[in-house]
Amino acid sequence: MKVMDGGGTTDARLDLREGEILERSEDSGKTEGGEGRREEVPAEASGQDVPGEIAGEDKELAGTGEREDERREDPAACLEELKKEHAELTQRWLRLLADFENYRRRSREELQRARGQALEEFILKILPVVDNLERAVAAAAGGSGDDATLRTGVEMVYRQFMEVLAEEGVTPIAAVGEIFDPEKHEAFCREESEKPENTILEEFQKGYLFGEKTIRPSLVKVAAAREAGCR
């Protein structure tokens, strides 16, 4: 803008001069306050290694190297350590072997017990058939002709049944003439007799053992010292 008045021109120049001085002063202040005053960033935040940590790691590595050197320099100590480790591993192996053997033994026992239980249940179902065969043999006793032939056939079947049962460990319980045993016999009635008291006089139904276990007691008549009747 051109100022025609001489005095006005001089005032305008002074104003421009003062504005330039002010702008330079502000730029100088920004430089001193911003770029000149940078905050220090800790070494940990900047990701740089701290001297103390580096020194600690160096010491740890140095200690590990020293121990390795000691083992190389002392074969006796190294051998002793290996013997100790071998003994520990041997004990662990023995314990595992013992546990495995116990497991196998328990498995065998459980299998045998399950098999015995299943077989016992089957034998109990078969025994009534055996009883009927015995009755058939007794009924055909003294017969002739066809009756004798039938009796022979029934006796053969009966013997086969008894052989199979014996193979599985099933045996008849002795009764007549034996002393009454509550573990093996069941008293059906008592009767006065010249026989000693509790002597078994008669067997009504045969009892059986499965191994040493009574799976069916004998149903018997027992001698009594005083008057007693069958129930």
Short mmCIF file of C-alpha atoms in Angstrom, two decimals:
data_model
loop_
_atom_site.label_atom_id
_atom_site.label_comp_id
_atom_site.label_asym_id
_atom_site.label_seq_id
_atom_site.Cartn_x
_atom_site.Cartn_y
_atom_site.Cartn_z
CA MET A 1 0.00 0.00 0.00
CA LYS A 2 1.50 3.32 -0.98
CA VAL A 3 1.19 6.18 1.51
CA MET A 4 1.13 9.58 -0.06
CA ASP A 5 1.76 11.49 3.11
CA GLY A 6 5.43 11.71 4.11
CA GLY A 7 4.80 11.39 7.85
CA GLY A 8 2.43 8.50 7.35
CA THR A 9 5.04 6.61 5.33
CA THR A 10 7.54 6.80 8.11
CA ASP A 11 5.04 5.44 10.66
CA ALA A 12 4.17 2.51 8.43
CA ARG A 13 7.84 1.55 8.05
CA LEU A 14 8.29 1.62 11.82
CA ASP A 15 5.30 -0.67 12.27
CA LEU A 16 6.72 -3.19 9.77
CA ARG A 17 10.10 -3.12 11.50
CA GLU A 18 8.57 -3.84 14.88
CA GLY A 19 6.57 -6.77 13.42
CA GLU A 20 9.70 -8.41 12.03
CA ILE A 21 11.45 -8.11 15.39
CA LEU A 22 8.51 -9.70 17.17
CA GLU A 23 8.39 -12.65 14.70
CA ARG A 24 12.10 -13.34 15.17
CA SER A 25 11.71 -13.27 18.94
CA GLU A 26 8.88 -15.85 18.79
CA ASP A 27 10.86 -18.18 16.50
CA SER A 28 13.84 -18.01 18.84
CA GLY A 29 11.62 -18.89 21.84
CA LYS A 30 10.14 -21.88 20.08
CA THR A 31 13.61 -23.21 19.30
CA GLU A 32 14.76 -22.89 22.90
CA GLY A 33 11.55 -24.28 24.44
CA GLY A 34 10.89 -27.17 22.02
CA GLU A 35 14.02 -28.45 20.39
CA GLY A 36 16.39 -27.28 23.07
CA ARG A 37 14.44 -28.96 25.92
CA ARG A 38 14.08 -32.63 24.93
CA GLU A 39 13.06 -35.01 27.70
CA GLU A 40 15.40 -37.87 28.46
CA VAL A 41 13.96 -41.33 27.78
CA PRO A 42 14.97 -44.14 30.18
CA ALA A 43 17.09 -46.84 28.66
CA GLU A 44 14.53 -49.52 29.66
CA ALA A 45 11.73 -47.73 27.74
CA SER A 46 13.86 -47.28 24.67
CA GLY A 47 14.61 -51.01 24.49
CA GLN A 48 18.32 -50.56 25.10
CA ASP A 49 20.21 -52.96 27.40
CA VAL A 50 20.86 -51.77 30.91
CA PRO A 51 24.53 -52.11 31.84
CA GLY A 52 23.70 -53.87 35.15
CA GLU A 53 21.58 -56.53 33.45
CA ILE A 54 24.22 -57.21 30.86
CA ALA A 55 26.78 -57.66 33.59
CA GLY A 56 24.50 -60.13 35.45
CA GLU A 57 23.95 -62.24 32.34
CA ASP A 58 27.66 -62.29 31.64
CA LYS A 59 28.34 -63.54 35.18
CA GLU A 60 25.69 -66.30 34.87
CA LEU A 61 27.14 -67.48 31.57
CA ALA A 62 30.59 -67.38 33.04
CA GLY A 63 29.44 -69.49 36.04
CA THR A 64 27.86 -72.11 33.75
CA GLY A 65 31.05 -72.29 31.75
CA GLU A 66 33.08 -72.73 34.91
CA ARG A 67 30.88 -75.64 36.05
CA GLU A 68 31.24 -77.33 32.69
CA ASP A 69 34.97 -76.84 32.89
CA GLU A 70 35.02 -78.34 36.39
CA ARG A 71 33.19 -81.44 35.16
CA ARG A 72 35.63 -81.86 32.32
CA GLU A 73 38.56 -81.35 34.63
CA ASP A 74 37.19 -83.80 37.31
CA PRO A 75 36.26 -87.14 35.65
CA ALA A 76 35.73 -88.80 39.04
CA ALA A 77 33.00 -86.33 40.00
CA CYS A 78 31.40 -86.71 36.59
CA LEU A 79 31.45 -90.53 36.92
CA GLU A 80 29.96 -90.32 40.40
CA GLU A 81 27.14 -88.13 39.13
CA LEU A 82 26.43 -90.54 36.29
CA LYS A 83 26.34 -93.46 38.73
CA LYS A 84 23.82 -91.59 40.86
CA GLU A 85 21.61 -90.89 37.87
CA HIS A 86 21.85 -94.54 36.80
CA ALA A 87 20.81 -95.72 40.27
CA GLU A 88 17.81 -93.38 40.29
CA LEU A 89 16.69 -94.53 36.85
CA THR A 90 17.12 -98.16 37.89
CA GLN A 91 14.91 -97.64 40.95
CA ARG A 92 12.24 -95.96 38.84
CA TRP A 93 12.34 -98.84 36.36
CA LEU A 94 12.02 -101.41 39.16
CA ARG A 95 9.02 -99.58 40.63
CA LEU A 96 7.32 -99.44 37.25
CA LEU A 97 8.00 -103.14 36.70
CA ALA A 98 6.54 -104.00 40.12
CA ASP A 99 3.43 -101.92 39.41
CA PHE A 100 2.97 -103.66 36.07
CA GLU A 101 3.33 -107.12 37.63
CA ASN A 102 0.76 -106.21 40.30
CA TYR A 103 -1.59 -105.01 37.58
CA ARG A 104 -1.20 -108.29 35.66
CA ARG A 105 -1.80 -110.32 38.82
CA ARG A 106 -4.96 -108.36 39.70
CA SER A 107 -6.22 -108.74 36.13
CA ARG A 108 -5.72 -112.51 36.23
CA GLU A 109 -7.47 -112.78 39.59
CA GLU A 110 -10.42 -110.70 38.42
CA LEU A 111 -10.70 -112.78 35.25
CA GLN A 112 -10.62 -116.05 37.20
CA ARG A 113 -13.17 -114.74 39.68
CA ALA A 114 -15.53 -113.67 36.88
CA ARG A 115 -15.10 -117.02 35.13
CA GLY A 116 -15.75 -118.93 38.36
CA GLN A 117 -18.88 -116.93 39.10
CA ALA A 118 -20.27 -117.49 35.61
CA LEU A 119 -19.48 -121.22 35.79
CA GLU A 120 -21.08 -121.54 39.20
CA GLU A 121 -24.30 -119.97 37.95
CA PHE A 122 -24.34 -122.37 34.99
CA ILE A 123 -23.73 -125.43 37.21
CA LEU A 124 -26.61 -124.46 39.48
CA LYS A 125 -28.88 -124.52 36.43
CA ILE A 126 -27.56 -127.96 35.43
CA LEU A 127 -27.90 -129.66 38.82
CA PRO A 128 -31.70 -130.13 38.58
CA VAL A 129 -31.13 -132.06 35.34
CA VAL A 130 -28.63 -134.28 37.14
CA ASP A 131 -31.18 -134.86 39.91
CA ASN A 132 -33.75 -136.00 37.38
CA LEU A 133 -31.25 -138.37 35.79
CA GLU A 134 -30.54 -139.92 39.20
CA ARG A 135 -34.27 -140.37 39.82
CA ALA A 136 -34.69 -141.94 36.39
CA VAL A 137 -31.89 -144.41 37.08
CA ALA A 138 -33.42 -145.30 40.47
CA ALA A 139 -36.89 -145.74 38.96
CA ALA A 140 -35.59 -148.06 36.24
CA ALA A 141 -33.67 -150.25 38.70
CA GLY A 142 -34.60 -153.95 38.53
CA GLY A 143 -36.31 -153.61 35.17
CA SER A 144 -35.87 -155.98 32.26
CA GLY A 145 -36.09 -155.81 28.52
CA ASP A 146 -36.70 -152.31 27.23
CA ASP A 147 -36.57 -150.91 30.78
CA ALA A 148 -33.05 -152.25 31.22
CA THR A 149 -31.97 -150.73 27.93
CA LEU A 150 -33.48 -147.38 28.91
CA ARG A 151 -31.77 -147.56 32.27
CA THR A 152 -28.42 -148.22 30.65
CA GLY A 153 -28.84 -145.22 28.38
CA VAL A 154 -29.83 -142.94 31.24
CA GLU A 155 -26.88 -144.15 33.33
CA MET A 156 -24.51 -143.33 30.48
CA VAL A 157 -25.88 -139.80 30.20
CA TYR A 158 -25.68 -139.39 33.97
CA ARG A 159 -22.03 -140.54 34.08
CA GLN A 160 -21.14 -138.13 31.28
CA PHE A 161 -22.73 -135.27 33.20
CA MET A 162 -20.79 -136.17 36.35
CA GLU A 163 -17.50 -136.43 34.41
CA VAL A 164 -18.00 -132.99 32.90
CA LEU A 165 -18.82 -131.52 36.31
CA ALA A 166 -15.75 -133.17 37.83
CA GLU A 167 -13.55 -131.64 35.13
CA GLU A 168 -14.83 -128.23 36.15
CA GLY A 169 -14.11 -128.90 39.83
CA VAL A 170 -17.63 -129.91 40.91
CA THR A 171 -17.81 -132.86 43.32
CA PRO A 172 -20.69 -134.41 45.34
CA ILE A 173 -20.80 -133.83 49.09
CA ALA A 174 -20.55 -136.96 51.24
CA ALA A 175 -23.64 -137.27 53.38
CA VAL A 176 -25.00 -140.60 54.69
CA GLY A 177 -22.98 -141.80 57.70
CA GLU A 178 -21.16 -138.46 58.07
CA ILE A 179 -21.53 -136.07 60.98
CA PHE A 180 -23.80 -133.16 60.17
CA ASP A 181 -21.82 -130.11 58.99
CA PRO A 182 -23.87 -126.90 58.71
CA GLU A 183 -21.42 -125.62 56.09
CA LYS A 184 -22.25 -128.56 53.80
CA HIS A 185 -25.54 -130.01 54.97
CA GLU A 186 -29.06 -128.75 55.49
CA ALA A 187 -31.18 -130.68 58.00
CA PHE A 188 -34.60 -131.43 56.60
CA CYS A 189 -35.68 -133.41 59.68
CA ARG A 190 -34.37 -135.19 62.77
CA GLU A 191 -35.12 -138.75 63.88
CA GLU A 192 -34.35 -140.87 66.91
CA SER A 193 -31.71 -143.41 66.09
CA GLU A 194 -29.12 -145.70 67.58
CA LYS A 195 -26.57 -143.77 65.60
CA PRO A 196 -24.62 -141.03 67.36
CA GLU A 197 -26.42 -137.73 67.53
CA ASN A 198 -26.11 -135.52 64.44
CA THR A 199 -25.19 -138.49 62.25
CA ILE A 200 -26.75 -138.19 58.81
CA LEU A 201 -29.21 -141.02 58.29
CA GLU A 202 -30.61 -140.26 54.85
CA GLU A 203 -30.01 -137.90 51.94
CA PHE A 204 -32.98 -136.40 50.14
CA GLN A 205 -31.06 -134.25 47.70
CA LYS A 206 -27.39 -134.47 46.81
CA GLY A 207 -25.18 -131.48 47.60
CA TYR A 208 -22.18 -130.29 45.59
CA LEU A 209 -18.91 -128.49 46.09
CA PHE A 210 -17.35 -126.18 43.52
CA GLY A 211 -13.71 -126.41 44.46
CA GLU A 212 -13.89 -125.86 48.22
CA LYS A 213 -17.06 -123.78 48.09
CA THR A 214 -20.47 -125.27 48.82
CA ILE A 215 -22.72 -124.27 45.94
CA ARG A 216 -25.61 -126.45 47.12
CA PRO A 217 -25.86 -128.13 50.54
CA SER A 218 -27.11 -131.69 50.91
CA LEU A 219 -30.70 -132.00 52.14
CA VAL A 220 -30.53 -134.68 54.84
CA LYS A 221 -32.17 -136.46 57.79
CA VAL A 222 -30.16 -136.24 61.02
CA ALA A 223 -30.08 -138.62 64.02
CA ALA A 224 -31.45 -137.16 67.25
CA ALA A 225 -30.98 -138.24 70.86
CA ARG A 226 -34.55 -137.49 71.86
CA GLU A 227 -37.89 -137.80 70.17
CA ALA A 228 -38.14 -135.60 67.11
CA GLY A 229 -40.10 -135.74 63.91
CA CYS A 230 -39.65 -134.58 60.38
CA ARG A 231 -41.00 -131.12 59.83
#
